[in-house]
Amino acid sequence: LDNGNLEVGVHIADVSHFIRPGNAMDKEAAKRGTTVYLVDNRIDMVPELLSSNLCSLRSNVERFAFSVLWEMTKEAEIVKTDFTKSIILSKASLTYAEAQMRIDDPAMTDNTTKSLRWLNKLAKILKQRRIDNGDTNSMVEEFMLLANVATAEKTLREFPNCAMLRRHPAPPPSNFEPLIKAAESKGFKLDVSKGKTFADSIKGAVIPNDPYFNTMLRMMATRCMMQAVYFCSGMLPESEYFHYGLAAPIYTHFTSPIRRYSDIIVHRLLAVCIGADTSYPDLLEKHKSQLLSNNLNYRHKMAQYAGRASVNLHTHNRAVDEEGYVLFIRKNALQILIPKYGLEGTLYINKEKSGVTFTFNEEENTQSCGDVTLHVFDRVVIQISIDRSNVQHLKLCLKLVKPEISGFSVPPAPKQDIKEESKDEPPKKKIKT
């Protein structure tokens, strides 16, 4: 800008321009709540004409957008924030790798590359501030988070009783006990008193010859957290608005209206704030907004479950043996991480069927049978297959191969020749010659 500051914009497809309150698309999108991502399929929240075309910000094509514009100093201090409906003509569509190549190549001096370099510098400053609070993100994510926070502040200021926000409650100390014990078993002490110290202690818990240890520790840390949820601002005191995971006092979702209905509501509220659209009764009724939030929370959770189940079921058509790690130990089961496939599964300890006796030690968080004791982070060999006994409810089945426990462990799966025909395919006709 002329005064030496920088203008930064986050431009989001204006889905609410096409989906008007109460029309057929709006009712269906509100029911679905979110797009569901499966391994080989995507169940869209909105029609494909919108999600893949009219609301896709393609390069060199004009598109309707909703924009957040900041005037910033070169030290990433925000001077002014503006919100506006806009028409965007994207200069380039870049992957993260392509953007990084431009930033790193000194020979590239075009305006787009210069803009990327400024964005990168500002993002690093923003990121350092966030690291100081116990959270980290990439360049694009920094500005997306900034847009979400700015939108939350604006809509709450204008509509203190009916803003749609997203909160993440701080977990109670008791939630961390299994994680702390698991880390101590490997000689690490975790400080969970604050988000910053917790993030730092997790980051420093590394075993050089065990590349999966820190990954598992982070996965366990995620399980200690409470669920982030949508809510209507008028239904809770301001002290409960805090987003623990992002270390933000207020937060919402503005940046993905194609795949989240919450963002469409936030766009509508924001449009009313700036005089770009009119309100309607359901938008400003806090009890109806809370009922909508409850459905969005439910749909979001179900979409997560469906996505995980899709990964599990898509991976295996036959029994295979793979190396795994004990991630959690329960009274009647072990939660196993299979790094090769990036999935988790449950190994049930059913005493009645197996005929063996396992002893659960809650204090040490172990399961023992005979002379075998299983701890968190132990390496195991697991046989993975799909339970097809109920064709309407296929599920992943895990069985223990190693360590060997008499009466419970199963023999290794037979090695299958790569030429062997899949049992899911019809047999090929054999031709005699």
XYZ file of C-alpha atoms in Angstrom, residues 178-432:
255
model
C -2.993 -42.665 30.890
C -0.818 -40.529 28.592
C 1.459 -39.414 31.439
C 1.892 -43.027 32.616
C 2.607 -44.235 29.090
C 5.270 -41.555 28.580
C 6.838 -42.301 31.977
C 7.177 -45.958 31.010
C 9.634 -44.786 28.335
C 11.412 -42.285 30.588
C 9.630 -39.081 29.539
C 7.890 -36.584 31.824
C 5.020 -34.624 30.266
C 4.017 -31.209 31.600
C 0.274 -30.832 30.997
C -0.208 -27.713 33.136
C -0.476 -25.408 30.100
C -1.006 -25.844 26.365
C 2.452 -24.436 25.592
C 4.361 -26.680 28.035
C 2.303 -29.687 26.930
C 3.133 -29.101 23.255
C 6.825 -28.627 24.071
C 7.091 -31.778 26.172
C 5.321 -33.866 23.504
C 7.664 -32.478 20.845
C 10.721 -33.433 22.913
C 9.607 -37.020 23.593
C 11.543 -38.776 20.838
C 13.205 -42.205 20.729
C 15.761 -42.171 17.864
C 15.505 -45.873 17.010
C 11.699 -45.966 17.262
C 10.237 -43.648 14.593
C 6.625 -44.374 15.561
C 6.933 -43.571 19.265
C 6.385 -39.813 18.959
C 3.582 -40.375 16.438
C 1.811 -42.685 18.854
C 2.326 -40.263 21.721
C 0.712 -37.490 19.661
C -2.199 -39.770 18.765
C -2.679 -40.584 22.430
C -2.543 -36.866 23.260
C -5.327 -36.238 20.733
C -7.476 -38.856 22.472
C -7.083 -36.968 25.747
C -8.766 -33.931 24.262
C -12.414 -32.997 24.485
C -14.488 -32.796 21.305
C -14.603 -29.393 19.579
C -18.239 -28.430 18.988
C -20.425 -25.767 17.388
C -22.694 -23.741 19.649
C -24.891 -20.654 19.688
C -23.261 -17.766 21.556
C -26.448 -16.917 23.442
C -26.607 -20.341 25.076
C -23.304 -20.236 26.986
C -21.355 -17.709 29.087
C -18.384 -16.057 27.359
C -15.991 -17.880 29.686
C -16.810 -21.117 27.819
C -16.085 -19.811 24.315
C -12.358 -20.654 24.469
C -10.796 -22.968 21.844
C -8.146 -24.968 23.700
C -6.559 -26.655 20.673
C -5.920 -23.358 18.876
C -5.253 -21.314 22.008
C -7.890 -18.837 20.771
C -10.420 -17.026 23.011
C -13.026 -17.096 20.223
C -13.304 -19.103 17.000
C -15.689 -20.139 14.247
C -15.690 -21.742 10.789
C -15.857 -19.387 7.803
C -13.440 -20.924 5.302
C -15.189 -24.048 3.917
C -18.861 -23.375 3.096
C -18.737 -25.918 0.251
C -18.271 -28.776 2.700
C -19.586 -27.447 6.043
C -23.056 -26.050 6.669
C -21.805 -24.172 9.731
C -19.791 -21.923 7.416
C -22.896 -21.108 5.348
C -24.644 -19.868 8.504
C -21.567 -17.827 9.436
C -21.517 -16.310 5.928
C -25.177 -15.331 6.288
C -24.574 -13.694 9.657
C -21.549 -11.862 8.299
C -23.504 -10.688 5.225
C -26.142 -9.178 7.523
C -23.383 -7.526 9.574
C -22.052 -5.637 6.544
C -25.458 -4.910 4.981
C -24.928 -7.276 2.059
C -28.008 -9.392 2.831
C -31.103 -9.473 5.020
C -31.698 -11.638 8.058
C -34.534 -14.135 8.570
C -36.232 -15.352 11.785
C -34.429 -18.716 12.213
C -31.024 -17.055 11.826
C -31.601 -14.829 14.858
C -33.397 -17.333 17.140
C -30.833 -18.738 19.563
C -32.740 -21.913 20.467
C -33.151 -22.898 16.811
C -29.487 -22.040 16.201
C -28.487 -24.342 19.048
C -30.631 -27.192 17.672
C -28.911 -26.709 14.323
C -25.518 -26.740 16.053
C -26.394 -30.012 17.783
C -27.183 -31.657 14.444
C -23.961 -30.334 12.898
C -21.940 -31.762 15.791
C -23.632 -35.149 15.364
C -23.165 -35.190 11.586
C -19.526 -34.181 11.881
C -18.836 -37.038 14.297
C -20.658 -39.563 12.102
C -18.692 -38.372 9.041
C -15.450 -38.995 10.933
C -16.554 -42.512 11.891
C -17.600 -43.254 8.300
C -14.266 -42.026 6.954
C -12.276 -44.200 9.360
C -14.426 -47.266 8.673
C -13.965 -46.689 4.941
C -10.186 -46.742 5.324
C -10.343 -49.930 7.372
C -12.661 -51.836 5.041
C -11.017 -50.655 1.838
C -7.600 -51.908 2.883
C -8.152 -55.640 3.118
C -9.759 -58.321 1.010
C -7.876 -61.215 2.625
C -6.115 -62.038 5.883
C -2.628 -60.512 6.160
C -0.080 -60.291 8.948
C 1.383 -56.873 9.735
C 3.520 -55.255 12.411
C 1.565 -53.124 14.826
C 1.955 -51.200 18.066
C -0.178 -51.234 21.199
C -1.682 -47.745 21.406
C -4.180 -48.165 24.263
C -4.952 -50.895 26.763
C -8.543 -51.363 27.922
C -10.180 -53.816 30.284
C -11.401 -56.005 27.436
C -9.386 -54.883 24.426
C -6.171 -53.518 22.965
C -6.161 -50.610 20.524
C -3.576 -51.353 17.836
C -1.890 -48.965 15.397
C -0.938 -50.475 12.014
C 1.619 -48.009 10.559
C 1.749 -49.613 7.099
C -1.888 -48.749 6.451
C -2.182 -45.748 8.758
C -5.118 -47.283 10.592
C -6.193 -48.292 14.053
C -8.094 -51.384 15.027
C -9.390 -53.078 18.155
C -8.080 -56.451 19.320
C -10.774 -57.786 21.639
C -9.892 -59.990 24.595
C -12.977 -62.186 24.860
C -12.321 -64.543 27.721
C -15.375 -66.736 27.168
C -14.550 -67.551 23.558
C -10.765 -67.748 23.841
C -10.784 -69.875 26.975
C -7.767 -68.016 28.354
C -7.525 -65.556 31.220
C -6.140 -62.055 30.840
C -5.381 -59.883 33.853
C -5.801 -56.130 33.504
C -3.525 -54.029 35.720
C -5.113 -50.587 35.809
C -2.259 -49.010 37.784
C 0.468 -50.138 35.366
C -1.866 -50.105 32.346
C -1.013 -53.644 31.179
C -2.742 -56.856 30.125
C -1.123 -60.154 31.146
C -1.714 -63.758 30.167
C 0.613 -66.477 31.412
C 4.197 -65.245 31.032
C 3.269 -62.581 28.446
C 2.615 -58.991 29.541
C 1.536 -56.376 27.007
C 2.384 -52.699 27.564
C 1.538 -49.526 25.675
C 3.958 -49.019 22.726
C 4.848 -52.754 22.549
C 5.415 -54.134 19.057
C 3.102 -56.961 18.039
C 2.249 -58.908 14.892
C -1.427 -58.711 14.020
C -3.519 -60.684 11.533
C -5.917 -58.331 9.776
C -9.062 -59.447 7.967
C -12.633 -58.354 7.311
C -15.473 -59.934 9.288
C -18.112 -60.617 6.604
C -20.561 -62.487 8.824
C -23.010 -59.587 8.468
C -22.966 -58.214 4.923
C -24.797 -55.099 6.116
C -22.140 -54.374 8.714
C -18.678 -55.411 7.565
C -16.016 -54.692 10.141
C -12.275 -54.950 10.640
C -11.130 -58.008 12.560
C -7.760 -58.168 14.371
C -6.157 -61.303 15.797
C -2.871 -61.669 17.647
C -0.056 -63.612 15.965
C 2.945 -62.543 18.098
C 3.715 -62.661 20.940
C 2.351 -66.181 21.063
C -0.270 -66.810 23.737
C -1.458 -70.386 23.826
C -5.159 -70.680 23.092
C -5.426 -67.047 21.986
C -2.851 -66.307 19.303
C -3.484 -67.541 15.760
C -0.965 -69.066 13.325
C 0.506 -66.762 10.669
C -1.644 -66.190 7.601
C -0.636 -68.288 4.582
C 1.531 -66.452 2.094
C -0.537 -65.675 -0.976
C 1.071 -65.846 -4.379
C 0.649 -62.550 -6.219
C -0.772 -64.476 -9.175
C -3.494 -66.059 -7.066
C -6.923 -64.906 -8.137
C -8.915 -62.704 -5.820
C -11.784 -64.506 -4.140
C -13.933 -61.478 -4.879
C -13.562 -62.011 -8.631
C -15.221 -64.759 -10.699
C -12.825 -67.592 -11.642
C -11.191 -67.191 -15.004
C -12.024 -69.752 -17.643
C -9.212 -72.228 -18.063
C -8.190 -73.079 -21.613
C -6.483 -76.376 -22.351
